[in-house]
Amino acid sequence: MDILNGLNPEQRAAVELPAQSALILAGAGSGKTRVLTTRIAYLISTGQASPHGILAVTFTNKAAKEMVTRLSAMLPINTRGMWIGTFHGLCNRMLRAHHREANLPQTFQILDSGDQLSAIKRLMKAMNVDDEKYPPREMQWFISGNKEQGLRASEVEAYDPYTRRKVEIFAEYDAQCQREGVVDFSELLLRCYELLSRNPPLREHYQQRFRHILVDEFQDTNPLQYRWLKLLAGANNALFAVGDDDQSIYAFRGADVGNMQELLRDFHVESVIKLEQNYRSHGNILEAANALISNNRNRLGKNLWTSEDGGEPLRVYEAPTDVEEARFIVEEIQQLKRDGVKLTEIALLYRSNAQSRVLEHALVSAGLSYRVYGGLRFFERQEIKHALAYLRLMENTDDDNALLRIINFPTRGIGARSIEQLQEAAKQHNTTLFDAAARAGGKVSAFVALIESLRGATRELPLPEIMDHVLEHSGLIAHYQNETGAKKRESEERLENLNELVNAATLFVHEAEDDSLTAFLTHAALEAGEHQAGDSEDALHLMTVHAAKGLEFHTVFITGLEEGLFPHQNSIDSDGGLDEERRLMYVALTRARRRLYLTFAQSRMLHGQVSYGMASSFLRELPDELLQWLSPRFVQRNTFGAFGRATHASASGESFGAPVPRPASDTGLWRSGQAVFHTKFGEGVIVNLEGSGADARVQVNFRKAGVKWLALEYAKLTPL
């Protein structure tokens, strides 16, 4: 058959499987979309299924459209009526067709995230709920999170009065949505699941119709999605699941990689076909990825390979600072550009959004065009604009836009009506909003007092300390620290960005030699909006590793490879977190087709202070023979210390062997930022030195034991 031409043996075996449930373990770049689409075409062309007897589920509308487009090119069929789409899209379609059975009006409307939040705020106002004790956004996360677990309000366990009140709001919210004939996104799947589970004739109808159910990115399914699939499949239908447990990186969204093991048991899967031939990357990149991911537990197991040659080694660069790391990256990009590589074929990946600020600054300074993929540039992020608005209003109380942005953020009980009255008063007296607010009473005047207090307290402070003080006393830090629920991870990223704003101020003072707030605000405004490239412009891609999944580039830079940053400290400290971080690193490695850079810094600015770190443990898990070290000689050392496997050479070819013990009491032989090894506490970095002779002490930040002061005479330290 023509549609099978060009498939490799494993791909063809997957496509030609008999009508039985199967798991296709599809590695990165192994052609999974082609296999999935060809499987549908094969079932139709061999008469095993009609176009309307197939259900295919994807995770994005883009993937669904691509599948339909490919299918149309393979077979002369009308794809318009086929059930190919996302979980939410297919559930919406089913609920529209059976709205009466689902207890919904035929014209029910879908609330997006913003509409849902507005509905919750309206409900809480009607219920006289204190929105400071029960923040509306937290309630939104609580409701959606429980629905995604398949729970109604009556099924949520509440062990204390606070949670019981949240459950009451949840129940009233559902009742309000029912009255108004609207559903939110999480309701679509839950309502559809309930429709099928409580209506056996309807469930049997769809089980009879959809004998073949195909699922893309199966490793990203959450528990409710898997339960919905099981209902549709029943006992006799074939569930054809395509996924990769090594690329399961969305646990924070509720994805459960354990669903793959559940599938094998629940459907008595006999056929697990591994797609291991990679059509994207050169061999050295794949070998590195295989070596890394082999350290994870409970894998289904596969080993990527390519018919291409090994290609270039992975380039590793250790910089003395994060600024030098960014400078090195810019220089390499400029050389790549001179060599004919298009900027759009280059990606800079980072673990945390806050890391983009130093990179963006270096790119702007070098005049290199870039886009932030799947996110905002640093100075455009919500929390940064909030912080800058406080600073702008302190600097210039005539700035009405700044006032409107922060007068009720964080929430301080100043409602829309109060703001309207303030605007009317300002217009009537021909004054600024701040002047009108100064004459107002209650909570508005308290806001004015806050701004005046911030101005007075920071008048004589240097710029970084102004930033620190404002973030703390404006309530921004506390606001994001106190957020919980499904968006806690997002709040942690916002806190990291606010900390990075202090670093930006510190670097600005150093580079511009200007300590004024006005100069910094001007700098922030200029960097905020000028340099994001247009859609048609040749430009670099900046993105988090999470955003990079599914993409590929000629050249990839994986930046900030330091312990606690990547892998992230929160993941190191959580059960199973390190495995997911390793999967994330695996995804990052396999984005590169031809050239891969791994960079890290000995020191990085953190909250306006220099912080010393250690190389990521993931670098230790990569075979030495695949790595080419590019670091200058003055920072060259055996980065992995006592845990390393081999030495590496400097750019001049000099080899660095095992560390040589030094006289511990000689403070002249030690320095801040130096990596050391202690026989009891393991790897660490010196962060402080004091005293001399027998009184000399050293402060070391150990990777596992934390920060400790040691007497140098008895420290038993070995340099790395």
XYZ file of C-alpha atoms in Angstrom:
720
model
C 0.000 0.000 0.000
C 1.294 3.462 -0.889
C 0.509 4.888 2.526
C 3.018 2.469 4.093
C 5.891 3.505 1.844
C 8.779 5.040 3.723
C 7.878 3.633 7.123
C 10.642 1.916 9.048
C 9.970 -1.649 10.322
C 8.817 -0.546 13.796
C 6.574 2.190 12.431
C 5.042 -0.253 9.974
C 4.512 -2.859 12.699
C 2.610 -0.269 14.743
C 0.446 0.803 11.809
C -0.439 -2.789 10.848
C -1.318 -4.027 14.337
C -4.571 -6.018 14.527
C -7.625 -4.482 16.222
C -6.301 -4.644 19.770
C -5.177 -2.188 22.405
C -1.546 -1.194 22.094
C 1.048 1.173 23.498
C 3.409 2.787 21.028
C 6.418 4.026 22.956
C 7.520 6.832 20.638
C 10.840 8.497 21.382
C 11.663 12.103 20.559
C 11.869 12.714 16.808
C 10.738 9.180 15.949
C 7.811 10.139 13.704
C 4.903 9.514 16.097
C 2.495 11.874 14.285
C 3.162 10.055 11.042
C 2.494 6.700 12.704
C -0.732 7.920 14.294
C -2.057 9.425 11.063
C -0.994 6.455 8.951
C -2.698 4.091 11.423
C -6.000 5.946 10.868
C -5.527 5.856 7.079
C -4.664 2.135 7.259
C -7.789 1.277 9.269
C -9.985 3.148 6.793
C -8.336 1.898 3.597
C -8.433 -1.748 4.745
C -12.118 -1.492 5.663
C -11.533 -2.103 9.384
C -13.181 1.213 10.230
C -15.133 3.977 8.565
C -14.038 7.610 8.906
C -16.920 8.137 11.351
C -16.009 5.077 13.426
C -12.699 6.481 14.632
C -12.033 8.752 17.608
C -8.616 10.457 17.713
C -7.599 12.602 20.691
C -4.804 15.173 20.725
C -3.705 17.769 23.279
C -3.671 20.861 21.059
C -5.843 22.178 18.261
C -2.686 22.630 16.201
C -1.887 18.915 16.446
C -5.475 17.996 15.531
C -5.384 20.241 12.437
C -2.050 18.787 11.355
C -3.464 15.271 11.669
C -6.507 16.143 9.566
C -4.331 17.837 6.925
C -2.037 14.815 6.633
C -4.984 12.437 6.501
C -6.610 14.424 3.683
C -3.387 14.156 1.689
C -3.243 10.377 2.182
C -6.837 9.383 1.393
C -9.626 10.787 -0.831
C -12.070 11.130 2.076
C -14.118 13.905 3.625
C -12.543 14.563 7.019
C -15.000 17.275 8.105
C -17.221 14.976 10.140
C -14.437 12.935 11.717
C -14.003 12.965 15.488
C -10.441 14.264 15.687
C -9.707 16.899 18.309
C -8.666 17.784 21.843
C -10.281 16.331 24.968
C -12.178 19.578 25.530
C -13.206 19.916 21.894
C -14.561 16.363 21.663
C -16.397 16.651 24.990
C -17.992 19.890 23.846
C -19.166 18.157 20.680
C -20.683 15.284 22.636
C -22.411 17.591 25.114
C -23.895 19.660 22.271
C -25.340 16.519 20.732
C -26.820 15.338 24.050
C -27.465 18.582 25.900
C -30.793 17.402 27.348
C -29.277 14.244 28.818
C -26.432 16.386 30.182
C -28.947 18.832 31.720
C -27.648 21.739 29.646
C -29.367 24.217 27.305
C -28.657 23.647 23.628
C -26.929 27.021 23.412
C -24.774 26.623 26.542
C -21.754 28.933 26.562
C -18.169 28.145 27.550
C -16.378 30.337 30.072
C -12.725 31.010 29.399
C -10.384 31.553 32.354
C -11.119 35.285 32.595
C -14.880 34.798 32.374
C -14.726 32.089 35.043
C -12.827 34.379 37.412
C -15.386 37.153 36.874
C -18.235 34.725 37.611
C -16.543 33.639 40.852
C -16.013 37.248 41.948
C -19.678 38.065 41.258
C -20.817 35.025 43.231
C -18.558 35.768 46.194
C -19.835 39.344 46.356
C -23.424 38.052 46.440
C -22.459 35.596 49.206
C -20.671 38.349 51.217
C -17.432 36.349 51.145
C -14.287 38.137 52.343
C -12.151 38.164 49.175
C -8.980 38.758 51.191
C -9.510 35.599 53.220
C -10.742 33.709 50.142
C -8.977 35.257 47.122
C -11.109 34.722 43.972
C -8.190 33.385 41.955
C -7.408 30.841 44.650
C -11.065 29.778 44.572
C -10.791 29.373 40.805
C -7.811 27.025 41.234
C -9.614 25.108 43.976
C -12.714 24.554 41.822
C -10.870 23.654 38.616
C -8.349 21.427 40.417
C -11.082 19.351 42.051
C -13.050 19.030 38.821
C -9.932 17.797 37.020
C -9.709 15.080 39.652
C -13.332 14.152 38.885
C -14.719 15.605 42.128
C -17.915 17.581 42.688
C -18.276 19.849 45.731
C -20.198 17.143 47.593
C -17.244 14.761 47.144
C -14.493 17.087 48.405
C -13.315 16.221 51.906
C -13.221 19.242 54.223
C -11.529 18.789 57.593
C -11.705 22.401 58.802
C -14.051 25.412 58.641
C -11.851 27.205 56.092
C -12.054 24.336 53.578
C -15.765 23.811 54.306
C -16.400 27.417 53.291
C -14.468 26.876 50.058
C -16.588 23.799 49.350
C -19.747 25.893 49.918
C -18.520 28.473 47.398
C -17.701 25.620 44.967
C -21.255 24.251 45.287
C -22.843 27.692 44.833
C -20.616 28.354 41.815
C -21.819 25.137 40.155
C -25.425 26.096 40.914
C -24.881 29.558 39.425
C -23.357 28.104 36.245
C -26.275 25.691 35.939
C -28.813 28.528 36.277
C -27.003 30.638 33.681
C -26.382 27.790 31.231
C -22.592 28.107 31.153
C -19.705 25.678 31.649
C -16.000 26.239 32.291
C -13.238 24.202 30.650
C -12.828 21.680 33.452
C -16.619 21.234 33.535
C -16.634 20.122 29.887
C -14.705 16.942 30.595
C -16.320 16.230 33.967
C -19.865 16.749 32.651
C -19.131 14.548 29.638
C -17.667 11.827 31.874
C -20.763 11.946 34.078
C -23.018 11.836 31.021
C -21.428 8.604 29.797
C -21.081 6.956 33.208
C -24.747 7.555 34.186
C -26.335 6.773 30.832
C -25.571 3.147 29.834
C -27.508 3.231 26.514
C -25.640 6.345 25.377
C -22.317 4.916 26.524
C -22.965 1.692 24.632
C -23.895 3.699 21.540
C -20.503 5.408 21.463
C -18.684 2.210 22.333
C -20.328 0.555 19.350
C -19.489 3.515 17.131
C -15.870 4.134 18.112
C -14.266 0.703 17.858
C -10.892 2.371 17.384
C -9.725 5.094 19.792
C -6.338 6.672 19.177
C -4.591 8.979 21.664
C -1.586 11.241 21.063
C 0.829 12.305 23.857
C -0.698 9.715 26.181
C 1.915 10.435 28.887
C 0.261 13.842 29.423
C -3.192 12.510 30.362
C -4.571 13.266 33.819
C -6.644 10.792 35.890
C -10.044 12.074 34.672
C -9.002 12.016 31.022
C -7.884 8.411 31.383
C -11.158 7.472 33.092
C -13.078 9.109 30.210
C -11.066 7.085 27.688
C -11.727 3.874 29.603
C -15.475 4.551 29.542
C -15.457 5.071 25.792
C -13.279 2.060 25.113
C -15.277 -0.341 27.276
C -14.214 -3.969 27.342
C -13.959 -4.686 23.618
C -12.634 -1.627 21.791
C -9.028 -0.998 20.771
C -7.173 1.838 22.484
C -4.120 2.795 20.432
C -2.008 5.023 22.708
C 1.100 6.829 21.501
C 3.380 8.425 24.074
C 6.768 8.652 25.712
C 7.175 8.253 29.454
C 10.613 9.880 29.165
C 8.924 13.116 28.040
C 6.322 13.333 30.802
C 7.001 16.836 32.180
C 3.577 18.206 33.134
C 2.922 16.779 36.599
C 2.255 20.345 37.789
C -0.744 20.399 35.419
C -2.066 17.109 36.753
C -0.522 14.790 34.153
C 0.087 11.312 35.543
C 2.840 9.315 33.853
C 1.529 6.297 35.800
C -1.397 6.157 33.353
C 0.944 4.347 30.944
C 1.449 1.492 33.405
C -2.283 1.543 34.175
C -3.022 1.176 30.458
C -0.862 -1.931 30.217
C -2.753 -3.543 33.107
C -6.313 -2.312 32.452
C -6.327 -3.202 28.751
C -4.123 -6.318 28.999
C -1.828 -4.804 26.396
C 0.249 -7.422 24.615
C 1.772 -5.096 22.031
C 4.291 -2.499 23.170
C 6.132 -1.238 20.121
C 9.134 1.019 20.622
C 9.896 3.692 18.044
C 13.570 4.299 18.728
C 14.936 5.503 15.388
C 15.342 9.257 15.625
C 15.082 11.409 12.494
C 16.089 14.682 14.149
C 19.429 14.649 15.927
C 22.992 13.522 15.357
C 24.274 10.501 17.250
C 26.244 12.260 19.999
C 23.165 14.202 21.098
C 21.126 11.010 21.277
C 23.841 9.123 23.160
C 23.959 11.896 25.738
C 20.157 11.866 26.107
C 20.096 8.066 26.468
C 22.825 8.130 29.126
C 21.040 10.816 31.110
C 17.547 9.291 31.118
C 18.871 5.821 31.993
C 19.263 7.132 35.567
C 15.477 7.395 36.001
C 13.486 4.758 37.840
C 10.419 2.847 36.631
C 10.936 3.558 32.936
C 9.286 1.492 30.251
C 12.663 1.702 28.537
C 13.941 2.560 25.075
C 17.180 3.704 23.442
C 17.186 6.351 20.706
C 19.438 5.833 17.692
C 20.004 7.395 14.294
C 21.352 6.341 10.927
C 23.265 9.627 10.843
C 26.836 9.943 12.116
C 27.829 11.061 15.588
C 28.162 14.688 14.590
C 29.728 17.341 16.790
C 30.491 16.883 20.487
C 28.316 18.689 23.009
C 29.972 22.018 23.821
C 30.221 22.805 27.544
C 31.040 26.269 28.855
C 31.616 27.227 32.483
C 31.476 30.986 32.996
C 32.671 32.910 36.046
C 29.326 34.814 36.240
C 25.858 34.733 34.717
C 26.688 37.930 32.824
C 29.758 36.275 31.297
C 27.627 33.239 30.450
C 25.244 35.484 28.487
C 28.171 37.261 26.813
C 29.644 33.937 25.681
C 26.273 32.859 24.250
C 25.963 36.109 22.296
C 29.464 35.703 20.834
C 28.705 32.126 19.761
C 25.415 33.216 18.161
C 27.186 35.966 16.235
C 29.693 33.401 14.915
C 26.891 30.989 13.992
C 25.189 33.799 12.107
C 28.407 34.540 10.218
C 28.604 30.824 9.389
C 25.183 30.975 7.741
C 22.917 29.614 10.482
C 19.648 31.560 10.583
C 18.714 33.079 13.922
C 15.311 31.389 13.749
C 17.164 28.051 13.843
C 18.717 28.865 17.228
C 17.010 28.454 20.614
C 18.072 29.555 24.097
C 16.457 27.350 26.734
C 16.248 27.984 30.464
C 14.590 26.243 33.395
C 13.009 29.325 34.945
C 11.519 32.401 33.271
C 13.552 34.694 35.533
C 16.737 33.568 33.764
C 15.676 35.285 30.556
C 16.431 38.788 31.904
C 20.235 38.534 31.726
C 20.028 36.847 28.317
C 17.628 39.460 26.961
C 19.869 42.280 28.145
C 22.889 40.760 26.405
C 20.930 40.219 23.176
C 19.578 43.784 23.190
C 23.070 45.160 23.783
C 24.383 43.128 20.834
C 21.509 44.156 18.549
C 20.316 40.571 18.042
C 16.598 40.090 17.310
C 14.704 37.606 19.476
C 11.265 36.354 20.416
C 10.160 34.947 23.760
C 8.243 31.840 22.749
C 5.187 30.970 24.808
C 5.724 33.838 27.220
C 6.448 37.517 27.736
C 9.704 39.426 27.737
C 10.983 40.113 31.216
C 9.854 43.721 31.567
C 6.402 42.884 30.171
C 5.545 40.282 32.813
C 2.623 41.086 35.098
C 4.517 41.073 38.380
C 7.351 43.193 36.951
C 4.882 45.789 35.629
C 3.223 45.889 39.049
C 6.567 46.493 40.769
C 7.594 49.143 38.243
C 4.218 50.872 38.689
C 4.957 51.336 42.407
C 8.346 52.801 41.536
C 6.880 55.056 38.833
C 4.229 56.422 41.186
C 6.829 57.040 43.904
C 8.947 58.922 41.394
C 6.052 60.829 39.838
C 2.682 60.997 41.581
C 1.153 62.486 38.407
C 1.403 59.055 36.724
C -2.294 58.081 36.624
C -1.667 54.853 34.706
C 0.704 53.616 37.401
C -1.817 54.470 40.118
C -4.681 52.657 38.391
C -2.534 49.552 38.012
C -1.661 49.194 41.701
C -4.300 51.031 43.723
C -5.958 47.687 44.446
C -3.053 45.317 43.858
C -2.430 43.487 46.059
C -6.111 43.581 46.982
C -6.819 46.226 49.613
C -10.605 46.496 49.320
C -10.767 49.396 46.830
C -13.523 48.404 44.429
C -14.415 49.539 40.913
C -17.003 52.023 42.220
C -14.438 53.705 44.480
C -12.049 54.077 41.541
C -14.828 55.567 39.384
C -15.588 58.115 42.113
C -11.882 58.944 42.331
C -11.714 59.547 38.571
C -14.831 61.745 38.709
C -13.325 63.814 41.556
C -10.030 64.251 39.678
C -11.888 65.388 36.572
C -14.086 67.774 38.533
C -11.145 69.448 40.300
C -8.777 69.146 37.295
C -6.172 67.264 39.336
C -4.278 64.003 39.106
C -5.762 60.848 40.578
C -3.142 60.880 43.331
C -4.150 64.400 44.409
C -7.805 63.330 44.403
C -6.921 60.249 46.408
C -5.104 62.370 48.991
C -8.396 64.146 49.703
C -10.367 60.913 49.881
C -10.896 58.880 53.007
C -10.843 55.257 54.093
C -8.905 52.693 52.123
C -7.988 55.105 49.329
C -6.233 57.454 51.734
C -4.443 54.441 53.244
C -3.040 53.703 49.768
C -1.774 57.292 49.499
C -0.135 56.912 52.911
C 1.566 53.716 51.710
C 3.083 55.470 48.674
C 4.253 58.413 50.800
C 5.752 55.985 53.300
C 7.644 54.169 50.546
C 8.945 57.476 49.185
C 10.154 58.596 52.590
C 11.758 55.302 53.572
C 13.725 54.946 50.320
C 14.819 58.559 49.765
C 18.439 57.951 50.791
C 18.759 54.291 49.776
C 20.810 52.986 46.820
C 18.784 51.698 43.888
C 18.906 47.928 44.645
C 17.818 48.574 48.236
C 14.969 50.802 47.020
C 13.809 47.895 44.886
C 14.094 45.454 47.773
C 12.208 47.721 50.172
C 9.361 48.417 47.749
C 8.843 44.756 46.874
C 8.637 43.848 50.547
C 6.540 46.730 51.895
C 4.154 47.113 48.960
C 2.831 43.639 49.738
C 3.827 42.151 46.375
C 6.166 39.549 47.873
C 3.626 38.482 50.506
C 0.857 38.336 47.891
C 2.698 35.823 45.719
C 4.089 33.901 48.702
C 0.589 33.364 50.088
C -0.958 32.081 46.886
C -1.705 28.373 46.987
C -3.556 25.795 44.936
C -3.019 24.812 41.324
C -1.188 28.062 40.488
C 1.371 27.839 43.306
C 4.080 26.970 40.779
C 3.209 30.055 38.735
C 3.426 32.201 41.882
C 6.886 30.796 42.623
C 8.003 31.842 39.131
C 6.630 35.330 39.713
C 8.635 35.561 42.943
C 11.756 34.502 41.058
C 11.087 37.264 38.526
C 10.713 39.859 41.289
C 14.024 38.733 42.773
C 15.526 39.074 39.310
C 14.292 42.679 39.194
C 16.584 43.447 42.151
C 19.429 41.828 40.195
C 18.559 43.983 37.175
C 18.838 47.109 39.323
C 22.187 45.970 40.727
C 23.593 45.284 37.255
C 22.224 48.576 35.930
C 24.058 50.555 38.621
C 27.274 48.691 37.817
C 27.032 49.103 34.039
C 25.474 52.573 33.758
C 27.206 54.021 36.832
C 23.921 55.768 37.574
C 22.125 55.133 40.851
C 18.960 57.128 40.097
C 15.518 55.575 40.013
C 14.556 57.724 37.022
C 17.433 56.356 34.952
C 16.515 52.758 35.801
C 12.829 53.268 34.954
C 13.888 54.763 31.612
C 16.135 51.754 30.996
C 13.264 49.351 31.813
C 10.878 51.189 29.464
C 13.369 51.097 26.607
C 14.062 47.382 27.050
C 10.387 46.496 27.446
C 8.950 47.026 24.010
C 11.501 47.670 21.311
C 13.279 44.437 20.675
C 10.676 41.693 20.299
C 11.046 40.605 16.690
C 8.150 40.626 14.264
C 6.630 37.393 12.988
C 8.428 37.569 9.640
C 11.791 38.648 11.045
C 14.754 36.287 11.386
C 15.070 36.061 15.159
C 16.302 33.864 17.989
C 13.900 31.901 20.153
C 14.028 32.250 23.941
C 11.885 29.885 25.986
C 11.592 27.678 29.024
C 12.310 23.998 28.496
C 8.619 23.256 29.148
C 7.657 25.533 26.242
C 10.214 23.854 23.955
C 8.553 20.429 23.992
C 7.573 19.422 20.459
C 9.965 21.897 18.806
C 13.364 21.395 17.184
C 16.260 23.648 16.165
C 19.604 23.456 14.389
C 21.381 24.816 17.484
C 20.250 24.770 21.099
C 21.789 26.456 24.155
C 20.723 24.937 27.498
C 21.634 27.624 30.011
C 21.944 27.897 33.783
C 22.958 24.283 34.371
C 23.593 24.681 38.083
C 22.427 22.532 40.970
C 19.296 24.060 42.462
C 18.503 25.866 39.226
C 18.387 22.921 36.817
C 17.515 20.576 38.450
C 15.366 23.067 40.347
C 15.688 23.045 44.126
C 11.944 22.518 44.650
C 12.138 19.333 42.578
C 15.265 18.059 44.296
C 13.449 18.278 47.617
C 10.235 16.550 46.451
C 9.499 12.861 46.009
C 9.860 11.906 42.352
C 10.756 15.486 41.469
C 14.303 14.718 40.381
C 13.041 12.103 37.901
C 10.756 14.678 36.299
C 13.589 17.230 36.202
C 15.724 14.632 34.426
C 12.914 14.066 31.920
C 12.855 17.819 31.398
C 16.595 17.812 30.713
C 16.047 14.902 28.301
C 13.478 17.001 26.422
C 15.944 19.907 26.296
C 18.758 17.763 24.885
C 16.570 16.235 22.174
C 15.453 19.630 20.800
C 18.829 20.016 19.020
C 19.442 18.647 15.550
C 23.085 19.503 14.939
C 24.745 21.588 17.655
C 24.193 21.656 21.414
C 25.691 23.981 24.027
C 25.515 23.374 27.787
C 26.372 26.447 29.863
C 26.551 27.304 33.541
C 28.074 29.931 35.828
C 30.207 29.765 38.962
C 28.332 32.758 40.391
C 24.928 34.232 39.705
C 23.202 37.345 41.019
C 20.422 36.372 43.412
C 18.276 39.034 45.083
C 20.942 41.636 44.466
C 23.716 39.519 46.006
C 26.307 37.278 44.391
C 25.470 33.609 44.958
C 27.929 30.796 44.287
C 26.673 27.527 42.882
C 27.807 24.150 41.647
C 27.548 22.528 38.249
C 24.324 20.618 37.679
C 24.425 16.964 38.665
C 22.977 16.260 35.208
C 26.336 17.175 33.664
C 27.915 14.318 35.634
C 25.487 11.914 33.978
C 26.683 12.716 30.452
C 29.546 10.598 29.019
C 32.825 12.554 29.115
C 33.810 11.423 25.631
C 30.795 13.270 24.188
C 31.737 16.623 25.749
C 34.029 19.390 24.490
C 34.903 21.954 27.167
C 35.203 25.531 25.905
C 35.862 27.304 29.197
C 38.830 29.654 29.528
C 41.755 28.290 31.539
C 41.163 30.533 34.539
C 37.874 28.806 35.321
C 38.908 25.321 34.284
C 38.821 22.659 36.958
C 37.461 19.207 37.562
C 33.903 20.457 37.945
C 32.586 17.177 39.273
C 35.174 16.799 42.022
C 35.201 13.544 43.932
C 32.041 12.464 42.135
C 33.525 12.985 38.666
C 34.518 10.168 36.370
C 37.380 11.704 34.478
C 39.375 14.880 33.942
C 38.814 17.293 31.107
C 41.153 19.521 29.194
C 41.356 23.277 28.829
C 41.249 25.083 25.518
C 45.075 24.916 25.445
C 45.026 21.157 25.894
C 46.270 21.191 29.491
C 44.816 18.299 31.486
C 43.357 18.769 34.947
C 43.696 15.704 37.108
C 42.547 14.789 40.606
C 42.421 17.625 43.153
C 45.553 18.190 45.211
C 45.078 18.776 48.990
C 46.231 22.172 50.275
C 47.231 23.306 53.780
C 43.789 24.093 55.173
C 44.900 26.898 57.502
C 46.519 28.976 54.738
C 43.700 31.404 53.832
C 45.694 32.711 50.894
C 45.038 29.468 49.040
C 41.247 29.782 49.258
C 38.751 32.201 47.719
C 35.027 32.910 47.683
C 33.283 31.029 44.908
C 35.775 28.158 45.010
C 34.356 24.643 44.723
C 35.550 22.318 47.478
C 35.004 18.817 48.824
C 34.633 17.833 52.481
C 34.971 14.237 53.647
C 31.768 14.458 55.721
C 29.594 17.065 54.007
C 30.501 16.404 50.354
C 30.605 19.022 47.573
C 30.267 22.689 48.386
C 31.211 26.239 47.442
C 33.086 28.728 49.640
C 30.914 31.784 50.253
C 32.918 33.616 52.933
C 36.342 33.727 54.629
C 37.389 35.493 57.813
C 40.269 35.595 60.272
C 43.831 34.354 59.813
C 46.162 31.708 61.142
C 44.638 29.489 63.837
C 41.549 31.750 63.957
C 40.752 31.457 60.248
C 37.218 30.329 59.422
C 35.504 29.481 56.164
C 31.788 29.474 55.356
C 30.787 26.797 52.847
C 27.453 26.198 51.135
C 27.288 22.404 50.822
C 24.990 20.912 48.191
C 23.374 18.462 50.616
C 24.297 19.717 54.090
C 23.559 23.428 53.608
C 25.641 26.384 54.854
C 28.255 25.703 57.553
C 31.101 27.618 59.225
C 34.286 25.561 59.605
C 37.593 26.271 61.299
C 40.110 26.133 58.446
C 42.743 24.428 60.586
C 40.481 21.386 61.000
C 38.259 21.723 57.925
C 39.771 18.885 55.854
C 38.772 20.645 52.632
C 39.952 19.612 49.192
C 39.689 22.015 46.231
C 37.861 20.772 43.158
